[in-house]
Short mmCIF file of C-alpha atoms and ligand atoms in Angstrom, two decimals:
data_model
loop_
_atom_site.label_atom_id
_atom_site.label_comp_id
_atom_site.label_asym_id
_atom_site.label_seq_id
_atom_site.Cartn_x
_atom_site.Cartn_y
_atom_site.Cartn_z
CA ALA W 1 83.45 113.97 221.04
CA VAL W 2 83.35 110.32 222.06
CA LEU W 3 80.20 108.69 220.72
CA PRO W 4 78.45 106.16 222.96
CA ARG W 5 79.09 102.60 221.72
CA PRO W 6 75.97 100.44 221.60
CA ALA W 7 76.54 97.67 224.11
CA ILE W 8 76.81 94.06 223.04
CA GLU W 9 76.23 91.09 225.31
CA PHE W 10 79.36 88.89 225.40
CA TYR W 11 79.50 85.27 226.60
CA ASP W 12 82.71 83.24 226.84
CA LEU W 13 82.43 79.46 226.37
CA TYR W 14 85.97 78.96 225.07
CA PRO W 15 88.03 76.21 226.82
CA PRO W 16 91.07 77.05 228.97
CA LYS W 17 94.65 76.99 227.67
CA ASP W 18 95.46 73.57 229.21
CA ASP W 19 93.07 71.96 226.74
CA ILE W 20 95.04 73.44 223.84
CA ARG W 21 98.32 72.10 225.23
CA ALA W 22 97.04 68.54 225.71
CA ASP W 23 95.37 68.52 222.31
CA VAL W 24 98.45 69.84 220.47
CA ILE W 25 100.80 67.41 222.20
CA THR W 26 98.57 64.44 221.36
CA ALA W 27 98.17 65.52 217.72
CA LEU W 28 101.92 66.03 217.23
CA SER W 29 102.76 62.74 218.98
CA SER W 30 100.59 60.80 216.50
CA THR W 31 101.60 59.52 213.07
CA PRO W 32 100.92 61.29 210.78
CA LYS W 33 101.29 64.56 212.70
CA SER W 34 98.43 67.03 212.59
CA LEU W 35 97.06 70.19 214.22
CA SER W 36 93.42 71.23 214.36
CA PRO W 37 92.53 74.11 212.01
CA LYS W 38 90.59 75.72 214.85
CA TYR W 39 93.94 76.96 216.20
CA PHE W 40 94.49 79.14 213.12
CA TYR W 41 92.18 81.75 214.56
CA ASP W 42 94.06 83.86 217.04
CA GLN W 43 93.88 87.64 216.43
CA ASN W 44 96.59 87.52 213.78
CA GLY W 45 95.15 84.41 212.11
CA SER W 46 91.70 85.99 211.86
CA GLN W 47 93.26 89.04 210.17
CA LEU W 48 95.19 86.83 207.75
CA PHE W 49 91.98 84.95 206.97
CA ASP W 50 90.28 88.27 206.16
CA GLN W 51 93.14 88.93 203.71
CA ILE W 52 92.66 85.48 202.14
CA CYS W 53 89.00 86.40 201.54
CA GLU W 54 90.16 89.33 199.37
CA LEU W 55 92.58 87.28 197.22
CA PRO W 56 91.75 87.00 193.50
CA GLU W 57 92.43 83.22 193.65
CA TYR W 58 90.12 82.67 196.64
CA TYR W 59 86.80 82.67 194.74
CA VAL W 60 84.90 81.40 197.84
CA THR W 61 84.11 84.68 199.64
CA ARG W 62 83.24 86.92 196.70
CA THR W 63 81.11 84.20 195.05
CA GLU W 64 79.12 83.64 198.23
CA ILE W 65 78.66 87.37 198.86
CA GLY W 66 77.51 87.71 195.23
CA LEU W 67 74.84 85.06 195.85
CA LEU W 68 73.71 86.70 199.11
CA GLN W 69 73.42 90.07 197.33
CA GLU W 70 71.63 88.70 194.27
CA PHE W 71 69.17 86.50 196.17
CA GLY W 72 69.00 88.36 199.50
CA ASP W 73 65.39 89.49 199.06
CA GLU W 74 64.28 86.00 198.10
CA ILE W 75 66.17 84.51 201.07
CA ALA W 76 64.62 87.10 203.41
CA ALA W 77 61.12 86.41 202.08
CA LEU W 78 61.56 82.69 202.78
CA ILE W 79 62.91 83.27 206.30
CA GLY W 80 60.62 86.15 207.31
CA GLU W 81 61.23 89.04 209.71
CA ARG W 82 61.95 88.96 213.47
CA ALA W 83 63.99 85.72 213.47
CA ILE W 84 66.77 85.11 215.98
CA LEU W 85 69.79 84.96 213.70
CA LEU W 86 72.66 82.78 214.96
CA GLU W 87 75.86 82.96 212.94
CA LEU W 88 78.45 80.18 213.32
CA GLY W 89 82.03 81.21 212.57
CA SER W 90 81.01 84.84 212.22
CA GLY W 91 84.60 86.13 211.82
CA SER W 92 84.38 89.81 210.84
CA SER W 93 80.56 89.56 210.44
CA THR W 94 80.90 90.88 206.86
CA LYS W 95 78.47 88.56 205.05
CA ILE W 96 75.57 89.10 207.43
CA ARG W 97 75.60 92.81 206.52
CA THR W 98 74.25 91.94 203.06
CA LEU W 99 71.16 90.34 204.66
CA LEU W 100 70.35 92.43 207.75
CA ASN W 101 68.25 95.16 206.15
CA ALA W 102 66.13 92.65 204.23
CA LEU W 103 65.88 90.15 207.09
CA LYS W 104 65.14 92.58 209.94
CA PRO W 105 65.96 89.99 212.60
CA LYS W 106 64.89 90.40 216.21
CA ALA W 107 68.43 89.62 217.39
CA TYR W 108 71.80 88.61 215.99
CA VAL W 109 74.13 86.23 217.83
CA ALA W 110 77.69 86.15 216.46
CA MET W 111 79.58 82.97 217.40
CA ASP W 112 83.28 82.44 216.79
CA ILE W 113 86.37 80.89 218.37
CA SER W 114 88.53 84.02 217.86
CA LYS W 115 87.70 86.08 220.96
CA ALA W 116 89.17 89.55 220.41
CA HIS W 117 88.24 89.55 216.73
CA LEU W 118 84.67 88.48 217.58
CA ILE W 119 84.15 91.19 220.21
CA ASN W 120 85.50 93.84 217.87
CA ALA W 121 83.40 92.69 214.88
CA ALA W 122 80.20 92.46 216.97
CA THR W 123 80.79 95.91 218.47
CA VAL W 124 81.35 97.54 215.07
CA LEU W 125 78.24 95.79 213.72
CA ALA W 126 76.16 97.02 216.67
CA GLU W 127 77.33 100.57 215.90
CA ASP W 128 76.44 100.30 212.22
CA PHE W 129 73.03 98.65 212.86
CA ASP W 130 71.91 100.48 215.98
CA TRP W 131 68.39 98.99 215.80
CA LEU W 132 69.78 95.46 216.16
CA ASP W 133 70.12 93.51 219.41
CA VAL W 134 73.68 92.06 219.09
CA HIS W 135 75.16 89.23 221.15
CA ALA W 136 78.58 87.57 220.84
CA VAL W 137 79.51 84.06 222.02
CA CYS W 138 83.08 82.78 221.97
CA VAL W 139 82.71 79.04 221.34
CA ASP W 140 84.46 76.00 219.86
CA PHE W 141 82.05 74.16 217.52
CA SER W 142 84.09 70.96 217.62
CA ALA W 143 82.74 70.28 221.14
CA PRO W 144 79.06 70.18 222.19
CA TRP W 145 77.73 73.57 223.22
CA GLN W 146 74.49 75.32 224.10
CA LEU W 147 73.30 78.85 223.63
CA PRO W 148 74.16 80.62 226.90
CA MET W 149 71.18 83.03 226.83
CA GLU W 150 67.41 82.91 226.52
CA ILE W 151 65.88 84.66 223.52
CA GLU W 152 62.31 83.97 222.41
CA GLY W 153 61.61 83.59 218.71
CA LYS W 154 62.09 81.46 215.63
CA ARG W 155 65.76 80.64 215.20
CA THR W 156 67.70 80.74 211.95
CA ALA W 157 71.32 79.61 211.90
CA PHE W 158 73.71 81.13 209.34
CA PHE W 159 76.86 79.10 208.60
CA PRO W 160 78.58 80.73 205.63
CA GLY W 161 81.93 80.34 203.93
CA SER W 162 81.79 76.56 203.61
CA SER W 163 83.31 76.45 207.09
CA ILE W 164 81.56 73.11 207.53
CA GLY W 165 84.10 71.88 204.97
CA ASN W 166 86.77 72.12 207.67
CA PHE W 167 85.10 69.18 209.45
CA THR W 168 85.19 65.55 208.24
CA PRO W 169 81.85 64.34 206.84
CA ALA W 170 81.23 62.40 210.09
CA GLU W 171 81.97 65.50 212.21
CA ALA W 172 79.92 67.64 209.81
CA SER W 173 76.99 65.30 210.30
CA CYS W 174 77.26 65.67 214.11
CA LEU W 175 77.55 69.43 213.79
CA LEU W 176 74.46 69.63 211.57
CA LYS W 177 72.55 67.61 214.17
CA GLN W 178 73.76 70.06 216.85
CA ILE W 179 72.55 72.95 214.73
CA ARG W 180 69.18 71.22 214.40
CA GLN W 181 68.98 71.10 218.20
CA LEU W 182 70.07 74.74 218.37
CA VAL W 183 67.36 76.05 216.03
CA GLY W 184 64.66 73.54 217.03
CA GLN W 185 61.53 72.40 215.19
CA GLY W 186 60.57 74.90 212.48
CA GLY W 187 64.00 76.55 212.70
CA GLU W 188 66.26 77.03 209.72
CA LEU W 189 69.83 76.85 208.52
CA LEU W 190 71.26 79.03 205.77
CA ILE W 191 74.59 77.44 204.86
CA GLY W 192 77.33 78.06 202.29
CA ILE W 193 78.82 74.99 200.62
CA ASP W 194 81.82 75.02 198.31
CA LEU W 195 81.52 72.76 195.27
CA ILE W 196 83.86 70.22 193.65
CA LYS W 197 85.57 71.80 190.67
CA ASP W 198 88.67 71.82 188.49
CA THR W 199 91.77 70.82 190.49
CA ALA W 200 93.83 73.79 189.26
CA VAL W 201 91.18 76.28 190.43
CA LEU W 202 90.98 74.61 193.85
CA GLU W 203 94.72 74.32 194.36
CA SER W 204 95.44 77.91 193.34
CA ALA W 205 92.77 79.15 195.80
CA TYR W 206 94.82 77.59 198.61
CA ASN W 207 98.34 78.33 197.26
CA ASP W 208 98.18 82.03 196.43
CA PRO W 209 101.33 83.57 194.89
CA GLN W 210 101.32 86.43 197.43
CA GLY W 211 101.93 83.88 200.17
CA ILE W 212 99.02 84.99 202.37
CA THR W 213 97.72 81.43 202.75
CA ALA W 214 101.26 80.27 203.59
CA ALA W 215 101.49 82.99 206.27
CA PHE W 216 98.06 81.93 207.60
CA ASN W 217 99.22 78.31 207.81
CA LYS W 218 102.55 79.18 209.47
CA ASN W 219 100.87 81.54 211.93
CA LEU W 220 99.78 78.35 213.69
CA LEU W 221 103.43 77.68 214.59
CA ILE W 222 103.96 81.27 215.73
CA ARG W 223 100.88 80.95 217.94
CA LEU W 224 102.21 77.74 219.53
CA ASN W 225 105.57 79.44 220.13
CA ARG W 226 103.81 82.25 221.99
CA GLU W 227 101.07 80.38 223.84
CA LEU W 228 102.72 77.03 224.55
CA ASP W 229 106.33 78.12 224.84
CA ALA W 230 107.36 76.20 221.70
CA ASN W 231 110.38 76.92 219.49
CA PHE W 232 109.17 76.28 215.93
CA ASN W 233 111.16 78.07 213.24
CA PRO W 234 108.47 78.80 210.60
CA ASP W 235 111.20 79.22 207.94
CA LYS W 236 112.05 75.54 208.36
CA PHE W 237 108.57 74.52 207.15
CA ARG W 238 107.06 74.78 203.66
CA HIS W 239 103.36 75.47 203.10
CA ALA W 240 101.50 73.36 200.51
CA SER W 241 97.85 72.70 199.67
CA ILE W 242 96.95 69.56 197.73
CA TRP W 243 93.65 68.33 196.28
CA ASN W 244 92.86 64.83 197.57
CA GLU W 245 90.48 63.49 194.93
CA ALA W 246 89.57 60.27 196.79
CA GLU W 247 88.52 62.22 199.92
CA SER W 248 87.12 65.21 198.00
CA ARG W 249 89.13 67.68 200.05
CA ILE W 250 91.88 70.26 199.86
CA GLU W 251 94.54 69.37 202.41
CA MET W 252 96.85 72.00 203.88
CA HIS W 253 100.21 70.86 205.13
CA LEU W 254 103.40 72.25 206.62
CA PHE W 255 106.32 70.13 205.35
CA SER W 256 109.53 70.04 207.37
CA LYS W 257 112.38 71.29 205.16
CA GLU W 258 114.98 69.31 207.14
CA ASP W 259 115.45 66.81 209.96
CA GLN W 260 114.77 68.84 213.10
CA VAL W 261 113.69 68.72 216.72
CA VAL W 262 111.10 71.13 218.12
CA VAL W 263 110.53 71.69 221.84
CA ILE W 264 107.01 72.40 223.07
CA ASP W 265 106.72 73.23 226.76
CA GLY W 266 109.68 70.97 227.58
CA GLU W 267 108.65 68.05 225.32
CA LEU W 268 110.70 67.05 222.24
CA PHE W 269 109.16 66.43 218.81
CA ARG W 270 111.24 64.99 215.96
CA PHE W 271 110.54 65.90 212.34
CA GLU W 272 112.12 64.12 209.40
CA LYS W 273 112.91 66.03 206.24
CA GLY W 274 109.70 66.01 204.13
CA GLU W 275 107.47 64.98 207.03
CA SER W 276 104.24 66.96 207.25
CA ILE W 277 101.99 68.49 209.85
CA HIS W 278 98.51 68.17 208.36
CA THR W 279 96.85 71.43 209.41
CA GLU W 280 93.52 71.58 207.58
CA ASN W 281 90.99 69.77 205.43
CA SER W 282 88.58 71.73 203.32
CA TYR W 283 85.98 69.30 201.98
CA LYS W 284 84.18 70.14 198.76
CA TYR W 285 80.75 68.73 197.96
CA SER W 286 78.53 67.94 194.99
CA LEU W 287 74.96 69.26 195.35
CA PRO W 288 73.55 65.71 195.80
CA GLY W 289 76.40 64.87 198.20
CA PHE W 290 75.56 67.78 200.49
CA ALA W 291 71.80 67.20 200.14
CA GLU W 292 72.33 63.67 201.45
CA LEU W 293 74.40 64.89 204.43
CA ALA W 294 71.74 67.50 205.30
CA SER W 295 68.81 65.12 205.01
CA GLU W 296 70.60 62.45 207.03
CA ALA W 297 70.98 65.09 209.78
CA GLY W 298 67.21 65.73 209.67
CA PHE W 299 66.97 68.86 207.51
CA GLN W 300 64.63 69.46 204.57
CA SER W 301 65.84 71.51 201.63
CA VAL W 302 63.83 74.70 201.05
CA LYS W 303 65.95 76.15 198.22
CA VAL W 304 69.47 76.03 196.76
CA TRP W 305 71.20 78.91 194.97
CA GLN W 306 74.40 78.69 192.94
CA ASP W 307 76.41 81.04 190.77
CA ARG W 308 76.56 80.77 186.96
CA ASP W 309 79.99 79.10 187.02
CA LYS W 310 78.81 76.56 189.63
CA LEU W 311 81.65 77.42 191.98
CA PHE W 312 79.66 77.78 195.21
CA SER W 313 76.19 77.12 196.64
CA VAL W 314 73.97 78.54 199.36
CA HIS W 315 71.29 76.26 200.88
CA LEU W 316 68.25 77.13 202.93
CA LEU W 317 67.30 74.13 205.07
CA ARG W 318 64.45 73.70 207.53
CA CYS W 319 63.79 71.21 210.30
C1 AVI E 401 87.34 79.02 206.99
N1 AVI E 401 87.48 78.02 205.96
C2 AVI E 401 86.19 77.74 205.32
C3 AVI E 401 88.55 78.31 204.97
C4 AVI E 401 88.56 77.23 203.87
O1 AVI E 401 88.51 77.61 202.71
O2 AVI E 401 88.59 76.05 204.20
C5 AVI E 401 89.90 78.39 205.62
C6 AVI E 401 91.04 78.55 204.65
N2 AVI E 401 92.14 77.86 204.66
C7 AVI E 401 92.93 78.25 203.69
N3 AVI E 401 92.33 79.20 203.02
C8 AVI E 401 91.16 79.42 203.62
#
């Protein structure tokens, strides 16, 4: 028998394809060349990211989930029941599952740039938590946005995974201010922040020996081939992640293995041997460093949790 699927409300705020084309062409025409990490997350990229989260080297996901499990009751007591829970970069909506029974929110709004993955994750969540009012919004956080629906209640944003680390500190500051607007006076933000640590630990988390992170990075080229009629040969690029101490960030690059020309929708792009496409930054913070960023954006710290090895932190902030 086919079981009825609990309905989710879906809202699409994602920009049209032309925006991607113009953005990619500008970024690859600049020196040094770059591509925004937001383009990683097509259906395939979201699945590869889920695989990264399971890697032994990628301590980020399991450490954060450990914190949410260990301190979930305390977090829920500080937030209180019946909040409107807004998750930014909800992906597969895995982490929120550890909090839902304790939090008993009035509604859950999953927000992500990866449309098909988002709809699927929100639908499965609505099936598993049939008492929960589930909404899904496809949105790009790098541009200003507003919640497309009206829901009454205290708002709590959830921004896990240290996804804010994929924005420069200046962009992160703008995004935090946007989140403050989103949740309003008395609203909260529960956010995961990855911490500065030993270079070898950081670099191995982003250069796994199974090559999943390399496949995730190169999927960007495969996506451009499909969506923008480009002719990248992913085998002619080498994945590498490097800790940039001065900027406090892991940088992901795709290095051209040879001199080559790539055509994107009729336009030619030259790559020299060894030239890189800078595809991602993943900023790491100290606790005081993040506290300063949050307070500058108008948030007060309620409580900070970290694991015994001081790998990762979860912050409850209020405005
Ligand atoms: C989504 N984001 C927080 C991940 C990170 O760690 O910066 C993306 C990622 N890139 C490579 N591995 C994981």
